[in-house]
Amino acid sequence: MSTPLYARYPFLDAARAAVGELGVDVETLIQEGAPAVDRGRERVERALLAGRVDSETPDEWRDEDELLSYPIARILVSLLDSGAAIDKYAAAEAKTAVQRLNDDFEAGDDGLKSTTSARLDRETVLEELGLSTAIRPEANQPNREPEWFRVGVGTYLRLASGSRSDSWRLVNREVGGGDVRVAREELFALLRTAIRRRVASGLPFEGLTEGEGIVEPLADELGELRRLLSERTAVGQIDFVNRELFPPCIDNLLGKAEQGIELESFESFTLMAFLTGIGMEADEIVDFCAESSLDPEGIRYQTEYLKDDRGTQYPPPSCETLSAYGICHNENDHWKVAGHPLAYYQARLEATDDLVDWREKQAEKAD
Ligand code: SF4
């Protein structure tokens, strides 16, 4: 196997050996501010904002940068000192890996398996994840990925635990000979769990102290990531939707999407975080953004990702950050009103009488 393959699947055991063979150590990379450091920061930023880790500018990075960015991303996410950040990072690595596996297996279906060393086949990934004896294809057809697989009950229970859907419960499965029958799509879901756990294992790294030792030069990268994570605002619980009172930054983003323009990941994160922050559910946001470039599946994924059991986990970024990203133009100098889009919206709600919630209007239309 090769560096291009490990660049796409850096969590593999063999990838670790490949890092060693490159003859560079992570400490030196960090000290020199190598491209892998910047890509490592992007990796974590993408995980936190978009739930995936592939680069927005893939042509900018060599396979070597991509591979070496993985251990650096793990250091960065460890230093964030947040269990939620580690969970989201591991989930994002797993999501991206499974999308790539899907592509690679399909290429295998076309009989192209051996045409590039950057593709991973099913046998190898199962072997790498220690699942080759527990997960077996039901029938082998030449040059075609099987549609069904048999998974040992113990492995199935281990990997399916935490799945909310009833269809994963053992009583609803076809079980025989100590195996559970799963479809190809379900296999990817199980692999996603296995990869997520592989990525999360060993995190956070022990013995790293921000500002000291090998991580001292990472201060800027950490500052940026921490700002994304920790921007919280003191606004109360908002549960009211009135577009006329949205701050200009949010209204501009909505307007852009309504013109059919694809939003950058930071822009759609900001918009979704604002809409969930004012109390909207995923289905409501789908309706609210029906005439825009935002697709329902992406909205549902992003809103689910923004919330945890305790409510909104990621508020939208502050005015300062939105200004740094060029999203805020500080119209009419309204930074003076509030330092955060949610606080600004709440202040306007409190100052305006006779308001009607967009949801009420929707309900009236439906009657
Ligand atoms: S000052 Fe804040 S609320 Fe107003 S447009 Fe800028 S980012 Fe939005």
Short mmCIF file of C-alpha atoms and ligand atoms in Angstrom, two decimals:
data_model
loop_
_atom_site.label_atom_id
_atom_site.label_comp_id
_atom_site.label_asym_id
_atom_site.label_seq_id
_atom_site.Cartn_x
_atom_site.Cartn_y
_atom_site.Cartn_z
CA MET A 1 0.00 0.00 0.00
CA SER A 2 1.06 3.57 -0.47
CA THR A 3 1.07 7.14 0.77
CA PRO A 4 -1.94 8.15 -1.43
CA LEU A 5 -3.98 5.38 0.18
CA TYR A 6 -2.93 6.29 3.71
CA ALA A 7 -3.63 9.95 2.96
CA ARG A 8 -7.26 8.95 2.40
CA TYR A 9 -7.41 6.53 5.35
CA PRO A 10 -4.92 7.88 7.92
CA PHE A 11 -6.52 6.03 10.84
CA LEU A 12 -5.28 2.65 9.55
CA ASP A 13 -2.62 0.96 11.65
CA ALA A 14 -0.40 0.69 8.61
CA ALA A 15 -0.69 4.46 8.07
CA ARG A 16 1.10 5.03 11.35
CA ALA A 17 4.04 3.00 10.09
CA ALA A 18 3.93 4.99 6.84
CA VAL A 19 4.25 8.23 8.82
CA GLY A 20 7.40 6.82 10.40
CA GLU A 21 8.76 5.84 6.99
CA LEU A 22 8.41 9.39 5.70
CA GLY A 23 11.32 10.21 8.01
CA VAL A 24 9.74 13.33 9.54
CA ASP A 25 8.60 13.72 13.09
CA VAL A 26 5.50 15.58 14.15
CA GLU A 27 7.43 17.81 16.56
CA THR A 28 9.60 19.15 13.73
CA LEU A 29 6.54 19.70 11.52
CA ILE A 30 4.91 21.75 14.25
CA GLN A 31 8.04 23.77 14.94
CA GLU A 32 8.49 24.52 11.25
CA GLY A 33 4.82 25.35 10.70
CA ALA A 34 4.70 22.80 7.87
CA PRO A 35 1.66 22.66 5.54
CA ALA A 36 0.46 19.59 7.43
CA VAL A 37 -0.13 21.83 10.48
CA ASP A 38 -2.45 24.09 8.54
CA ARG A 39 -4.24 21.11 7.03
CA GLY A 40 -4.51 19.55 10.52
CA ARG A 41 -6.22 22.71 11.75
CA GLU A 42 -8.54 22.64 8.73
CA ARG A 43 -9.29 18.99 9.47
CA VAL A 44 -10.54 19.83 12.97
CA GLU A 45 -12.30 23.00 11.85
CA ARG A 46 -14.18 21.10 9.13
CA ALA A 47 -15.09 18.41 11.64
CA LEU A 48 -16.56 20.97 14.02
CA LEU A 49 -18.33 23.04 11.39
CA ALA A 50 -19.31 20.63 8.65
CA GLY A 51 -19.13 17.16 10.20
CA ARG A 52 -16.53 15.95 7.67
CA VAL A 53 -12.77 16.28 7.31
CA ASP A 54 -12.03 16.39 3.59
CA SER A 55 -10.34 19.62 2.52
CA GLU A 56 -12.24 22.45 0.88
CA THR A 57 -9.11 23.02 -1.24
CA PRO A 58 -7.83 19.49 -1.96
CA ASP A 59 -5.43 20.60 -4.72
CA GLU A 60 -3.51 22.64 -2.17
CA TRP A 61 -2.23 19.59 -0.28
CA ARG A 62 0.17 16.81 -1.13
CA ASP A 63 -0.64 13.26 -0.04
CA GLU A 64 2.15 13.63 2.50
CA ASP A 65 0.51 16.75 4.03
CA GLU A 66 -2.81 14.96 4.13
CA LEU A 67 -1.33 11.93 5.89
CA LEU A 68 0.71 13.97 8.37
CA SER A 69 -2.21 16.25 9.15
CA TYR A 70 -3.99 13.40 10.92
CA PRO A 71 -1.64 13.10 13.92
CA ILE A 72 -1.54 16.89 14.13
CA ALA A 73 -5.35 17.09 14.11
CA ARG A 74 -5.39 14.57 16.96
CA ILE A 75 -3.03 16.75 18.97
CA LEU A 76 -5.15 19.83 18.30
CA VAL A 77 -8.42 18.15 19.22
CA SER A 78 -6.81 16.79 22.40
CA LEU A 79 -5.76 20.29 23.41
CA LEU A 80 -9.31 21.61 22.97
CA ASP A 81 -10.10 19.78 26.17
CA SER A 82 -13.69 19.05 25.14
CA GLY A 83 -15.28 15.61 25.05
CA ALA A 84 -17.91 16.91 22.61
CA ALA A 85 -15.18 18.13 20.23
CA ILE A 86 -13.49 14.72 20.30
CA ASP A 87 -16.81 12.98 19.59
CA LYS A 88 -17.55 15.27 16.69
CA TYR A 89 -14.05 14.97 15.31
CA ALA A 90 -14.12 11.16 15.43
CA ALA A 91 -17.59 11.09 13.86
CA ALA A 92 -16.43 13.40 11.07
CA GLU A 93 -13.33 11.29 10.31
CA ALA A 94 -15.57 8.21 10.17
CA LYS A 95 -18.14 9.88 7.93
CA THR A 96 -15.51 10.96 5.41
CA ALA A 97 -13.81 7.55 5.50
CA VAL A 98 -17.07 5.71 4.83
CA GLN A 99 -17.89 7.98 1.91
CA ARG A 100 -14.50 7.12 0.46
CA LEU A 101 -15.00 3.41 1.15
CA ASN A 102 -18.32 3.56 -0.64
CA ASP A 103 -16.59 5.06 -3.69
CA ASP A 104 -13.76 2.53 -3.52
CA PHE A 105 -16.07 -0.48 -3.20
CA GLU A 106 -18.11 0.77 -6.15
CA ALA A 107 -14.95 1.14 -8.18
CA GLY A 108 -14.23 -2.45 -7.17
CA ASP A 109 -17.66 -3.40 -8.53
CA ASP A 110 -16.54 -2.10 -11.88
CA GLY A 111 -13.53 -4.36 -11.80
CA LEU A 112 -11.21 -1.37 -11.28
CA LYS A 113 -10.00 -2.48 -7.87
CA SER A 114 -6.38 -2.87 -8.77
CA THR A 115 -6.02 0.11 -11.07
CA THR A 116 -4.96 2.50 -8.33
CA SER A 117 -3.04 2.05 -5.15
CA ALA A 118 -5.15 4.76 -3.45
CA ARG A 119 -8.24 2.56 -3.20
CA LEU A 120 -9.07 0.35 -0.28
CA ASP A 121 -10.92 -2.93 -0.77
CA ARG A 122 -13.39 -4.49 1.63
CA GLU A 123 -11.16 -7.35 2.73
CA THR A 124 -8.34 -5.00 3.67
CA VAL A 125 -10.48 -2.59 5.68
CA LEU A 126 -12.18 -5.45 7.55
CA GLU A 127 -8.77 -6.94 8.29
CA GLU A 128 -7.46 -3.57 9.49
CA LEU A 129 -10.43 -3.08 11.81
CA GLY A 130 -10.12 -6.59 13.20
CA LEU A 131 -13.47 -7.59 11.69
CA SER A 132 -12.46 -10.02 8.95
CA THR A 133 -13.66 -13.14 10.77
CA ALA A 134 -16.81 -11.55 12.18
CA ILE A 135 -18.10 -9.99 8.95
CA ARG A 136 -18.38 -12.12 5.82
CA PRO A 137 -20.11 -11.63 2.49
CA GLU A 138 -23.09 -13.89 1.90
CA ALA A 139 -22.12 -14.85 -1.61
CA ASN A 140 -19.26 -13.89 -3.85
CA GLN A 141 -19.97 -12.75 -7.36
CA PRO A 142 -16.98 -11.98 -9.54
CA ASN A 143 -16.34 -8.25 -9.88
CA ARG A 144 -19.41 -7.34 -7.82
CA GLU A 145 -19.71 -6.27 -4.21
CA PRO A 146 -22.16 -8.59 -2.44
CA GLU A 147 -25.50 -7.12 -1.42
CA TRP A 148 -25.73 -9.02 1.88
CA PHE A 149 -23.34 -9.82 4.70
CA ARG A 150 -23.29 -12.02 7.78
CA VAL A 151 -22.11 -10.39 10.99
CA GLY A 152 -21.36 -12.35 14.17
CA VAL A 153 -23.97 -11.53 16.83
CA GLY A 154 -21.40 -10.22 19.34
CA THR A 155 -19.83 -7.89 16.77
CA TYR A 156 -23.25 -6.79 15.55
CA LEU A 157 -24.38 -5.88 19.07
CA ARG A 158 -21.15 -4.05 19.73
CA LEU A 159 -21.32 -1.98 16.54
CA ALA A 160 -25.09 -1.46 16.38
CA SER A 161 -25.38 -0.32 19.99
CA GLY A 162 -26.36 3.33 20.10
CA SER A 163 -28.35 3.12 16.85
CA ARG A 164 -31.68 4.71 17.60
CA SER A 165 -33.75 3.09 14.89
CA ASP A 166 -35.86 0.05 15.82
CA SER A 167 -34.69 -1.72 12.68
CA TRP A 168 -31.31 -2.34 14.38
CA ARG A 169 -32.83 -4.17 17.35
CA LEU A 170 -31.94 -7.82 17.32
CA VAL A 171 -35.58 -8.90 17.57
CA ASN A 172 -36.20 -7.21 14.24
CA ARG A 173 -33.28 -8.88 12.48
CA GLU A 174 -32.79 -12.08 10.57
CA VAL A 175 -30.52 -14.14 12.82
CA GLY A 176 -29.16 -17.60 12.10
CA GLY A 177 -26.10 -19.70 12.92
CA GLY A 178 -24.84 -17.05 15.33
CA ASP A 179 -24.89 -14.39 12.60
CA VAL A 180 -27.05 -11.37 11.82
CA ARG A 181 -27.88 -10.67 8.18
CA VAL A 182 -27.15 -7.07 7.12
CA ALA A 183 -27.52 -5.29 3.81
CA ARG A 184 -24.60 -3.56 2.13
CA GLU A 185 -25.79 -0.09 3.21
CA GLU A 186 -26.04 -1.30 6.80
CA LEU A 187 -22.52 -2.65 6.60
CA PHE A 188 -21.32 0.89 5.93
CA ALA A 189 -23.15 2.08 9.05
CA LEU A 190 -21.39 -0.59 11.13
CA LEU A 191 -18.03 0.30 9.61
CA ARG A 192 -18.67 3.94 10.43
CA THR A 193 -19.07 3.04 14.10
CA ALA A 194 -15.94 0.91 14.04
CA ILE A 195 -13.91 3.70 12.43
CA ARG A 196 -15.32 6.35 14.78
CA ARG A 197 -14.22 4.26 17.74
CA ARG A 198 -10.80 3.63 16.20
CA VAL A 199 -10.29 7.38 15.71
CA ALA A 200 -11.52 8.27 19.20
CA SER A 201 -9.41 5.63 20.90
CA GLY A 202 -6.44 7.13 22.70
CA LEU A 203 -7.95 10.64 22.65
CA PRO A 204 -7.35 12.99 24.31
CA PHE A 205 -3.58 12.53 24.39
CA GLU A 206 -2.17 12.69 27.88
CA GLY A 207 0.70 14.97 28.86
CA LEU A 208 0.09 17.81 26.42
CA THR A 209 -0.05 21.29 27.92
CA GLU A 210 -1.09 24.23 25.86
CA GLY A 211 1.68 26.76 25.40
CA GLU A 212 4.38 24.34 26.49
CA GLY A 213 6.77 21.89 24.87
CA ILE A 214 6.06 20.58 21.39
CA VAL A 215 2.64 22.19 21.21
CA GLU A 216 3.75 25.71 22.08
CA PRO A 217 3.85 26.80 18.39
CA LEU A 218 0.20 25.70 17.94
CA ALA A 219 -1.18 28.70 19.84
CA ASP A 220 -2.72 30.41 16.78
CA GLU A 221 -4.37 27.23 15.48
CA LEU A 222 -5.76 26.45 18.91
CA GLY A 223 -7.00 29.99 19.37
CA GLU A 224 -8.98 29.78 16.14
CA LEU A 225 -10.48 26.39 16.98
CA ARG A 226 -11.30 27.36 20.51
CA ARG A 227 -13.06 30.47 19.33
CA LEU A 228 -15.30 28.32 17.11
CA LEU A 229 -16.02 25.97 19.99
CA SER A 230 -16.53 28.30 22.86
CA GLU A 231 -18.43 31.21 21.45
CA ARG A 232 -21.37 31.25 23.73
CA THR A 233 -23.70 34.05 24.37
CA ALA A 234 -25.64 35.12 27.38
CA VAL A 235 -28.97 35.43 25.54
CA GLY A 236 -31.95 33.70 27.09
CA GLN A 237 -33.90 30.93 25.47
CA ILE A 238 -35.33 32.29 22.20
CA ASP A 239 -38.29 30.55 20.62
CA PHE A 240 -39.64 32.98 18.09
CA VAL A 241 -39.19 33.24 14.32
CA ASN A 242 -39.58 36.59 12.61
CA ARG A 243 -37.37 37.17 9.64
CA GLU A 244 -37.92 40.91 9.56
CA LEU A 245 -35.96 41.16 12.78
CA PHE A 246 -33.06 38.93 11.75
CA PRO A 247 -29.67 40.68 11.89
CA PRO A 248 -28.30 41.72 8.50
CA CYS A 249 -25.56 39.06 8.54
CA ILE A 250 -28.15 36.28 8.77
CA ASP A 251 -30.57 37.93 6.37
CA ASN A 252 -27.75 38.34 3.84
CA LEU A 253 -26.86 34.64 4.10
CA LEU A 254 -30.50 33.65 3.65
CA GLY A 255 -30.81 35.99 0.70
CA LYS A 256 -27.70 34.52 -0.89
CA ALA A 257 -29.05 30.97 -0.51
CA GLU A 258 -32.41 32.10 -1.90
CA GLN A 259 -30.66 33.35 -5.01
CA GLY A 260 -29.55 29.75 -5.52
CA ILE A 261 -25.94 30.43 -4.54
CA GLU A 262 -24.19 27.58 -2.67
CA LEU A 263 -23.09 28.74 0.78
CA GLU A 264 -19.56 28.09 2.00
CA SER A 265 -19.47 25.62 4.89
CA PHE A 266 -18.81 28.38 7.43
CA GLU A 267 -21.75 30.36 6.06
CA SER A 268 -24.21 27.47 6.21
CA PHE A 269 -22.94 26.60 9.71
CA THR A 270 -23.62 30.20 10.81
CA LEU A 271 -27.10 30.21 9.29
CA MET A 272 -28.09 26.80 10.70
CA ALA A 273 -26.66 27.66 14.12
CA PHE A 274 -28.70 30.87 14.16
CA LEU A 275 -31.93 29.18 13.10
CA THR A 276 -31.56 26.37 15.66
CA GLY A 277 -30.51 29.01 18.20
CA ILE A 278 -33.87 30.78 17.81
CA GLY A 279 -35.70 27.54 18.53
CA MET A 280 -36.38 26.10 15.08
CA GLU A 281 -36.58 22.35 14.51
CA ALA A 282 -35.03 20.69 11.48
CA ASP A 283 -38.38 20.25 9.66
CA GLU A 284 -39.23 23.91 10.21
CA ILE A 285 -35.86 24.98 8.82
CA VAL A 286 -36.41 22.76 5.77
CA ASP A 287 -39.73 24.57 5.12
CA PHE A 288 -38.26 27.96 5.94
CA CYS A 289 -35.42 27.44 3.45
CA ALA A 290 -37.49 25.58 0.85
CA GLU A 291 -36.78 28.16 -1.87
CA SER A 292 -33.01 28.17 -1.48
CA SER A 293 -29.83 26.35 -2.44
CA LEU A 294 -29.89 24.51 0.91
CA ASP A 295 -30.99 20.92 0.48
CA PRO A 296 -33.23 19.19 3.07
CA GLU A 297 -30.78 16.37 3.72
CA GLY A 298 -27.93 18.80 4.43
CA ILE A 299 -30.17 20.89 6.68
CA ARG A 300 -31.27 17.84 8.68
CA TYR A 301 -27.74 16.60 9.07
CA GLN A 302 -26.37 19.95 10.13
CA THR A 303 -29.14 20.74 12.61
CA GLU A 304 -28.88 17.34 14.23
CA TYR A 305 -25.16 17.84 14.46
CA LEU A 306 -25.55 21.29 16.06
CA LYS A 307 -27.70 20.05 18.90
CA ASP A 308 -27.04 17.73 21.74
CA ASP A 309 -29.42 16.41 24.39
CA ARG A 310 -29.10 19.64 26.32
CA GLY A 311 -30.24 21.85 23.45
CA THR A 312 -28.20 23.99 21.12
CA GLN A 313 -24.59 23.06 21.48
CA TYR A 314 -23.08 25.34 18.89
CA PRO A 315 -24.41 28.89 18.87
CA PRO A 316 -23.62 30.97 15.80
CA PRO A 317 -20.24 32.71 15.88
CA SER A 318 -19.94 36.15 17.45
CA CYS A 319 -20.04 39.41 15.52
CA GLU A 320 -16.26 39.64 15.83
CA THR A 321 -15.75 36.26 14.19
CA LEU A 322 -18.35 36.93 11.50
CA SER A 323 -16.56 40.15 10.77
CA ALA A 324 -13.23 38.32 10.47
CA TYR A 325 -14.86 35.92 7.96
CA GLY A 326 -16.31 38.79 5.94
CA ILE A 327 -19.92 37.86 6.77
CA CYS A 328 -20.61 40.90 8.94
CA HIS A 329 -20.45 44.36 7.45
CA ASN A 330 -21.57 46.07 10.67
CA GLU A 331 -24.46 47.81 8.93
CA ASN A 332 -25.49 51.04 10.69
CA ASP A 333 -22.82 50.40 13.28
CA HIS A 334 -25.08 47.98 15.10
CA TRP A 335 -22.19 46.24 16.86
CA LYS A 336 -23.13 48.86 19.39
CA VAL A 337 -26.44 47.08 19.96
CA ALA A 338 -25.04 43.63 20.69
CA GLY A 339 -21.89 41.62 20.14
CA HIS A 340 -23.68 38.51 18.96
CA PRO A 341 -26.33 37.85 16.28
CA LEU A 342 -28.59 36.04 18.78
CA ALA A 343 -28.28 38.87 21.30
CA TYR A 344 -29.04 41.38 18.55
CA TYR A 345 -32.13 39.41 17.48
CA GLN A 346 -33.31 39.08 21.06
CA ALA A 347 -32.90 42.83 21.65
CA ARG A 348 -34.99 43.56 18.55
CA LEU A 349 -37.68 41.08 19.62
CA GLU A 350 -37.90 42.75 23.00
CA ALA A 351 -38.16 46.19 21.45
CA THR A 352 -40.92 45.33 18.95
CA ASP A 353 -44.64 44.91 19.66
CA ASP A 354 -47.32 42.95 17.84
CA LEU A 355 -45.06 40.34 16.41
CA VAL A 356 -46.28 37.20 14.68
CA ASP A 357 -44.21 34.03 14.69
CA TRP A 358 -43.55 32.69 11.17
CA ARG A 359 -44.71 29.29 12.46
CA GLU A 360 -48.14 30.69 13.30
CA LYS A 361 -48.50 31.97 9.76
CA GLN A 362 -47.49 28.57 8.41
CA ALA A 363 -50.06 26.85 10.61
CA GLU A 364 -52.79 29.25 9.41
CA LYS A 365 -51.87 28.53 5.79
CA ALA A 366 -52.10 24.80 6.44
CA ASP A 367 -55.63 25.10 7.97
S1 SF4 B 1 -22.88 43.17 13.98
FE1 SF4 B 1 -23.30 41.07 14.54
S2 SF4 B 1 -25.46 40.82 14.33
FE2 SF4 B 1 -24.91 42.64 13.22
S3 SF4 B 1 -24.60 41.97 11.10
FE3 SF4 B 1 -22.66 41.94 12.16
S4 SF4 B 1 -22.47 39.85 12.88
FE4 SF4 B 1 -24.58 40.18 12.42
#
